[in-house]
Amino acid sequence: MNEVIASRAPGFRPKVAVVLGSGLGGFADDVKAIATIPYGELADFPVTGVSSHAGQLVLGHVGPTPVAVLQGRAHYYERGRADEMKGAIRAMAGLGCETLLQTNAAGSLRLDMPPGSPMVISDHINFTGVNPLFGEAAGSERFVDMVDAYDPKLVEQMLSVARANNIICHDGVYIWFCGPSFETPAEIRAARTLGADAVGMSTVPETILARQAGLKVVAVSLMTNFAAGLTHDKLGHEQTLAVAREASGKVRHLLRAFLEGYG
Ligand code: HPA
């Protein structure tokens, strides 16, 4: 599929691959685009089933930085496959990307991190019991080191860009639940005990795949709600989208400033 990309953007070599999560697809408008390619034209790219995800690859620049923006991801809960993003992540590594920058919508486990708050992920907990590298052949690089999976320098850089732009940005641990049902209050209490700050249904498999492919990872969660049981608010995907859209300007600003000053 890299031939399709090469023919649409000859000689283009992105440095950063960006995955846009629920309600955050608008960032693609901040890219000075060279080419936009629907996932359907790219072999091994996912079919995105969540209506808020456009399902296209946007190649271009943010400031001086060449980027490949994946507008939309597929989730484990869509087909029960943890490796939905394998082809796309490997394609990004094959194009020469050195970093994967991810965004997602998440539930907050911290009362000091209300809906609308961004959080840079410092580490994750895979609570699902599945892994995108299940079935990888013996002899392949499957025993991936997950220490510093979220690149400490890039995490620090993201926090420092936030400070410089007067954006209040937290850092913390993201826990992956498989969804698509939301968590129970008991599960959220368990997650808090385990050390999680935010909960979501994505990002972790992409991080594992990216680390296997040698990409550095940095990720920003946007809190769209307090997690189950923290308040009496009703949880729902529409609420996730509405808050994500409303607060997405802050994350867009943060990503733009981060990429403008990237390496
Ligand atoms: N739980 C899981 N995923 C989510 C949530 C949540 O509370 N909010 C947004 N994505």
Short mmCIF file of C-alpha atoms and ligand atoms in Angstrom, two decimals:
data_model
loop_
_atom_site.label_atom_id
_atom_site.label_comp_id
_atom_site.label_asym_id
_atom_site.label_seq_id
_atom_site.Cartn_x
_atom_site.Cartn_y
_atom_site.Cartn_z
CA MET A 1 0.00 0.00 0.00
CA ASN A 2 3.02 2.21 0.30
CA GLU A 3 3.00 2.30 -3.52
CA VAL A 4 -0.44 3.94 -3.43
CA ILE A 5 0.87 6.49 -0.93
CA ALA A 6 4.06 7.02 -2.95
CA SER A 7 2.08 7.62 -6.13
CA ARG A 8 -0.22 10.17 -4.45
CA ALA A 9 2.56 12.01 -2.59
CA PRO A 10 5.81 11.28 -4.45
CA GLY A 11 8.92 11.59 -2.29
CA PHE A 12 6.92 12.55 0.79
CA ARG A 13 8.47 11.21 4.00
CA PRO A 14 6.41 11.92 7.14
CA LYS A 15 8.20 12.16 10.49
CA VAL A 16 5.15 11.88 12.73
CA ALA A 17 2.08 9.69 12.32
CA VAL A 18 -0.95 11.13 14.12
CA VAL A 19 -3.99 9.05 15.10
CA LEU A 20 -7.10 11.14 15.77
CA GLY A 21 -9.64 9.75 18.22
CA SER A 22 -13.37 10.22 18.73
CA GLY A 23 -14.51 13.80 18.18
CA LEU A 24 -10.95 14.94 17.45
CA GLY A 25 -10.92 14.43 13.69
CA GLY A 26 -11.10 18.20 13.12
CA PHE A 27 -7.35 18.44 13.62
CA ALA A 28 -6.97 17.15 10.05
CA ASP A 29 -8.06 20.64 8.94
CA ASP A 30 -4.90 22.04 10.54
CA VAL A 31 -2.74 20.04 8.13
CA LYS A 32 -1.47 21.73 4.99
CA ALA A 33 -2.43 18.73 2.91
CA ILE A 34 -0.59 17.27 -0.04
CA ALA A 35 -2.87 14.27 -0.44
CA THR A 36 -5.91 12.73 1.23
CA ILE A 37 -6.46 9.01 0.71
CA PRO A 38 -9.52 7.06 1.95
CA TYR A 39 -8.54 3.97 3.95
CA GLY A 40 -10.51 1.91 1.44
CA GLU A 41 -7.78 2.56 -1.15
CA LEU A 42 -5.07 1.35 1.22
CA ALA A 43 -4.65 -2.39 1.67
CA ASP A 44 -4.47 -3.47 5.32
CA PHE A 45 -5.92 -0.20 6.61
CA PRO A 46 -8.94 -0.66 8.87
CA VAL A 47 -12.56 -0.28 7.98
CA THR A 48 -13.61 2.22 10.63
CA GLY A 49 -16.99 1.42 12.09
CA VAL A 50 -17.49 4.36 14.47
CA SER A 51 -19.47 7.03 12.68
CA SER A 52 -17.40 9.88 14.09
CA HIS A 53 -14.24 8.50 12.45
CA ALA A 54 -13.71 9.64 8.87
CA GLY A 55 -11.40 6.82 7.79
CA GLN A 56 -8.86 8.63 5.71
CA LEU A 57 -5.14 9.32 5.64
CA VAL A 58 -4.09 12.95 5.28
CA LEU A 59 -0.49 13.61 4.22
CA GLY A 60 1.01 17.06 4.60
CA HIS A 61 2.67 19.49 6.98
CA VAL A 62 1.94 21.10 10.31
CA GLY A 63 4.41 23.98 10.44
CA PRO A 64 7.70 22.52 9.19
CA THR A 65 6.88 18.97 10.28
CA PRO A 66 5.81 16.40 7.66
CA VAL A 67 2.95 14.34 9.08
CA ALA A 68 0.67 11.45 8.15
CA VAL A 69 -2.65 11.88 9.90
CA LEU A 70 -4.87 8.86 10.40
CA GLN A 71 -8.30 10.38 10.69
CA GLY A 72 -10.05 7.52 12.43
CA ARG A 73 -9.10 4.20 13.99
CA ALA A 74 -10.74 0.83 14.32
CA HIS A 75 -11.32 -0.53 17.81
CA TYR A 76 -11.04 -3.98 19.36
CA TYR A 77 -14.72 -3.91 20.26
CA GLU A 78 -15.83 -3.62 16.63
CA ARG A 79 -14.88 -7.15 15.58
CA GLY A 80 -13.12 -8.59 18.60
CA ARG A 81 -9.74 -8.18 16.92
CA ALA A 82 -6.96 -6.41 18.82
CA ASP A 83 -4.79 -6.10 15.72
CA GLU A 84 -7.14 -3.91 13.63
CA MET A 85 -4.49 -1.19 13.33
CA LYS A 86 -1.54 -3.48 12.58
CA GLY A 87 -1.43 -2.74 8.85
CA ALA A 88 -1.78 1.01 9.33
CA ILE A 89 0.87 1.28 12.05
CA ARG A 90 3.32 -0.83 10.06
CA ALA A 91 2.65 1.28 6.98
CA MET A 92 3.52 4.40 8.98
CA ALA A 93 6.81 2.82 10.09
CA GLY A 94 7.45 1.78 6.49
CA LEU A 95 6.95 5.35 5.29
CA GLY A 96 9.74 6.47 7.62
CA CYS A 97 7.75 7.90 10.54
CA GLU A 98 9.77 8.04 13.76
CA THR A 99 6.94 8.91 16.15
CA LEU A 100 3.30 7.95 16.64
CA LEU A 101 1.23 10.72 18.22
CA GLN A 102 -2.16 9.44 19.38
CA THR A 103 -5.27 11.13 20.67
CA ASN A 104 -8.37 9.63 22.24
CA ALA A 105 -11.47 10.44 24.24
CA ALA A 106 -11.38 9.00 27.75
CA GLY A 107 -13.21 8.87 31.05
CA SER A 108 -11.55 10.55 34.03
CA LEU A 109 -10.90 8.72 37.28
CA ARG A 110 -9.75 11.90 38.99
CA LEU A 111 -12.01 14.60 40.35
CA ASP A 112 -9.26 17.18 39.71
CA MET A 113 -9.36 16.26 36.00
CA PRO A 114 -12.89 17.21 34.88
CA PRO A 115 -14.43 16.72 31.42
CA GLY A 116 -12.63 18.95 28.92
CA SER A 117 -9.19 18.30 30.47
CA PRO A 118 -6.35 16.95 28.37
CA MET A 119 -3.99 14.35 29.86
CA VAL A 120 -0.67 13.19 28.41
CA ILE A 121 -0.35 9.45 28.90
CA SER A 122 2.73 8.54 30.94
CA ASP A 123 2.06 4.79 31.00
CA HIS A 124 -0.77 2.33 30.43
CA ILE A 125 -2.46 -0.71 31.92
CA ASN A 126 -3.78 -3.33 29.52
CA PHE A 127 -6.84 -4.59 31.39
CA THR A 128 -8.33 -6.51 28.47
CA GLY A 129 -6.24 -9.66 28.50
CA VAL A 130 -5.75 -9.43 24.74
CA ASN A 131 -2.80 -8.24 22.71
CA PRO A 132 -2.42 -7.16 19.07
CA LEU A 133 0.62 -9.40 18.79
CA PHE A 134 -1.26 -12.63 19.49
CA GLY A 135 -0.32 -15.08 16.76
CA GLU A 136 2.90 -13.36 15.71
CA ALA A 137 5.27 -15.99 14.41
CA ALA A 138 8.09 -17.33 16.55
CA GLY A 139 11.28 -15.58 15.55
CA SER A 140 9.50 -12.30 14.93
CA GLU A 141 10.00 -9.44 17.38
CA ARG A 142 7.06 -10.27 19.62
CA PHE A 143 8.49 -9.91 23.14
CA VAL A 144 8.33 -6.15 22.99
CA ASP A 145 9.85 -4.10 25.83
CA MET A 146 7.11 -1.85 27.21
CA VAL A 147 9.24 0.18 29.64
CA ASP A 148 9.07 3.84 28.62
CA ALA A 149 6.52 2.88 25.95
CA TYR A 150 5.37 6.52 26.08
CA ASP A 151 8.62 8.32 25.29
CA PRO A 152 9.61 10.26 28.45
CA LYS A 153 11.22 13.08 26.43
CA LEU A 154 8.15 13.52 24.23
CA VAL A 155 5.84 13.39 27.26
CA GLU A 156 7.91 16.16 28.86
CA GLN A 157 7.90 18.10 25.58
CA MET A 158 4.10 17.87 25.33
CA LEU A 159 3.68 19.11 28.91
CA SER A 160 6.10 21.94 28.30
CA VAL A 161 4.29 22.97 25.07
CA ALA A 162 1.02 22.96 27.05
CA ARG A 163 2.52 25.23 29.73
CA ALA A 164 3.91 27.60 27.09
CA ASN A 165 0.44 27.83 25.54
CA ASN A 166 -1.43 28.25 28.85
CA ILE A 167 -3.21 24.93 28.42
CA ILE A 168 -3.78 23.03 31.66
CA CYS A 169 -2.62 19.54 30.82
CA HIS A 170 -2.33 16.62 33.25
CA ASP A 171 -0.26 13.49 32.94
CA GLY A 172 -1.24 10.04 34.08
CA VAL A 173 -1.91 6.37 33.49
CA TYR A 174 -4.46 5.19 30.90
CA ILE A 175 -6.23 1.88 31.37
CA TRP A 176 -7.60 0.01 28.37
CA PHE A 177 -11.00 -1.67 28.77
CA CYS A 178 -12.33 -3.49 25.74
CA GLY A 179 -15.78 -1.92 25.54
CA PRO A 180 -18.12 -1.27 23.84
CA SER A 181 -20.17 -1.21 27.05
CA PHE A 182 -18.92 1.33 29.52
CA GLU A 183 -17.34 0.14 32.75
CA THR A 184 -19.22 -0.64 35.94
CA PRO A 185 -18.57 1.50 39.02
CA ALA A 186 -16.87 -1.55 40.62
CA GLU A 187 -14.53 -1.85 37.63
CA ILE A 188 -13.67 1.83 37.91
CA ARG A 189 -12.94 1.46 41.64
CA ALA A 190 -10.67 -1.47 40.73
CA ALA A 191 -8.98 0.64 38.05
CA ARG A 192 -8.32 3.41 40.56
CA THR A 193 -6.82 0.90 42.98
CA LEU A 194 -4.58 -0.34 40.17
CA GLY A 195 -3.27 3.18 39.61
CA ALA A 196 -5.21 4.37 36.58
CA ASP A 197 -6.09 8.03 35.99
CA ALA A 198 -8.11 7.68 32.77
CA VAL A 199 -10.05 4.91 31.08
CA GLY A 200 -10.70 4.26 27.41
CA MET A 201 -11.30 1.70 24.68
CA SER A 202 -8.36 2.34 22.35
CA THR A 203 -4.73 3.49 22.04
CA VAL A 204 -3.03 0.62 23.90
CA PRO A 205 -2.95 -1.81 20.97
CA GLU A 206 -1.58 0.92 18.69
CA THR A 207 1.12 1.69 21.26
CA ILE A 208 2.16 -1.97 21.42
CA LEU A 209 2.25 -2.22 17.62
CA ALA A 210 4.18 1.04 17.33
CA ARG A 211 6.78 -0.02 19.91
CA GLN A 212 7.22 -3.29 18.06
CA ALA A 213 7.78 -1.34 14.84
CA GLY A 214 10.39 0.88 16.53
CA LEU A 215 8.26 4.04 16.66
CA LYS A 216 8.37 6.38 19.63
CA VAL A 217 4.91 7.04 21.11
CA VAL A 218 3.28 10.08 22.67
CA ALA A 219 -0.45 10.24 23.41
CA VAL A 220 -3.00 12.75 24.65
CA SER A 221 -6.35 11.77 26.15
CA LEU A 222 -9.21 14.25 26.28
CA MET A 223 -11.50 13.65 29.26
CA THR A 224 -15.08 13.60 28.01
CA ASN A 225 -16.73 12.44 31.26
CA PHE A 226 -16.08 11.29 34.78
CA ALA A 227 -15.79 7.50 34.72
CA ALA A 228 -18.70 5.32 35.91
CA GLY A 229 -19.71 5.82 39.51
CA LEU A 230 -17.68 8.98 40.12
CA THR A 231 -20.76 11.12 39.51
CA HIS A 232 -24.42 10.46 38.76
CA ASP A 233 -24.05 11.61 35.13
CA LYS A 234 -25.32 9.22 32.45
CA LEU A 235 -22.62 7.82 30.16
CA GLY A 236 -23.07 7.54 26.41
CA HIS A 237 -21.22 7.81 23.11
CA GLU A 238 -23.16 10.94 22.14
CA GLN A 239 -21.97 12.63 25.32
CA THR A 240 -18.38 11.55 24.53
CA LEU A 241 -18.64 13.08 21.08
CA ALA A 242 -20.33 16.27 22.23
CA VAL A 243 -17.73 17.03 24.91
CA ALA A 244 -14.85 15.97 22.65
CA ARG A 245 -16.06 18.33 19.91
CA GLU A 246 -16.56 21.16 22.37
CA ALA A 247 -13.16 20.79 24.02
CA SER A 248 -11.30 19.61 20.93
CA GLY A 249 -10.05 23.15 20.22
CA LYS A 250 -7.71 22.86 23.19
CA VAL A 251 -6.27 19.55 22.00
CA ARG A 252 -6.00 20.84 18.45
CA HIS A 253 -4.07 23.85 19.70
CA LEU A 254 -1.78 21.59 21.75
CA LEU A 255 -1.09 19.21 18.86
CA ARG A 256 -0.45 22.07 16.46
CA ALA A 257 2.02 23.75 18.82
CA PHE A 258 3.72 20.40 19.56
CA LEU A 259 4.12 19.57 15.88
CA GLU A 260 5.23 23.08 14.91
CA GLY A 261 8.09 22.74 17.40
CA TYR A 262 8.77 19.04 16.77
CA GLY A 263 12.47 18.02 16.38
N1 HPA B 1 -14.93 4.69 29.48
C1 HPA B 1 -14.35 4.11 28.40
N2 HPA B 1 -14.09 4.78 27.28
C2 HPA B 1 -14.42 6.08 27.25
C3 HPA B 1 -15.01 6.74 28.33
C4 HPA B 1 -15.27 6.00 29.51
O1 HPA B 1 -15.80 6.50 30.53
N3 HPA B 1 -15.21 8.02 27.95
C5 HPA B 1 -14.74 8.14 26.69
N4 HPA B 1 -14.25 6.96 26.25
#
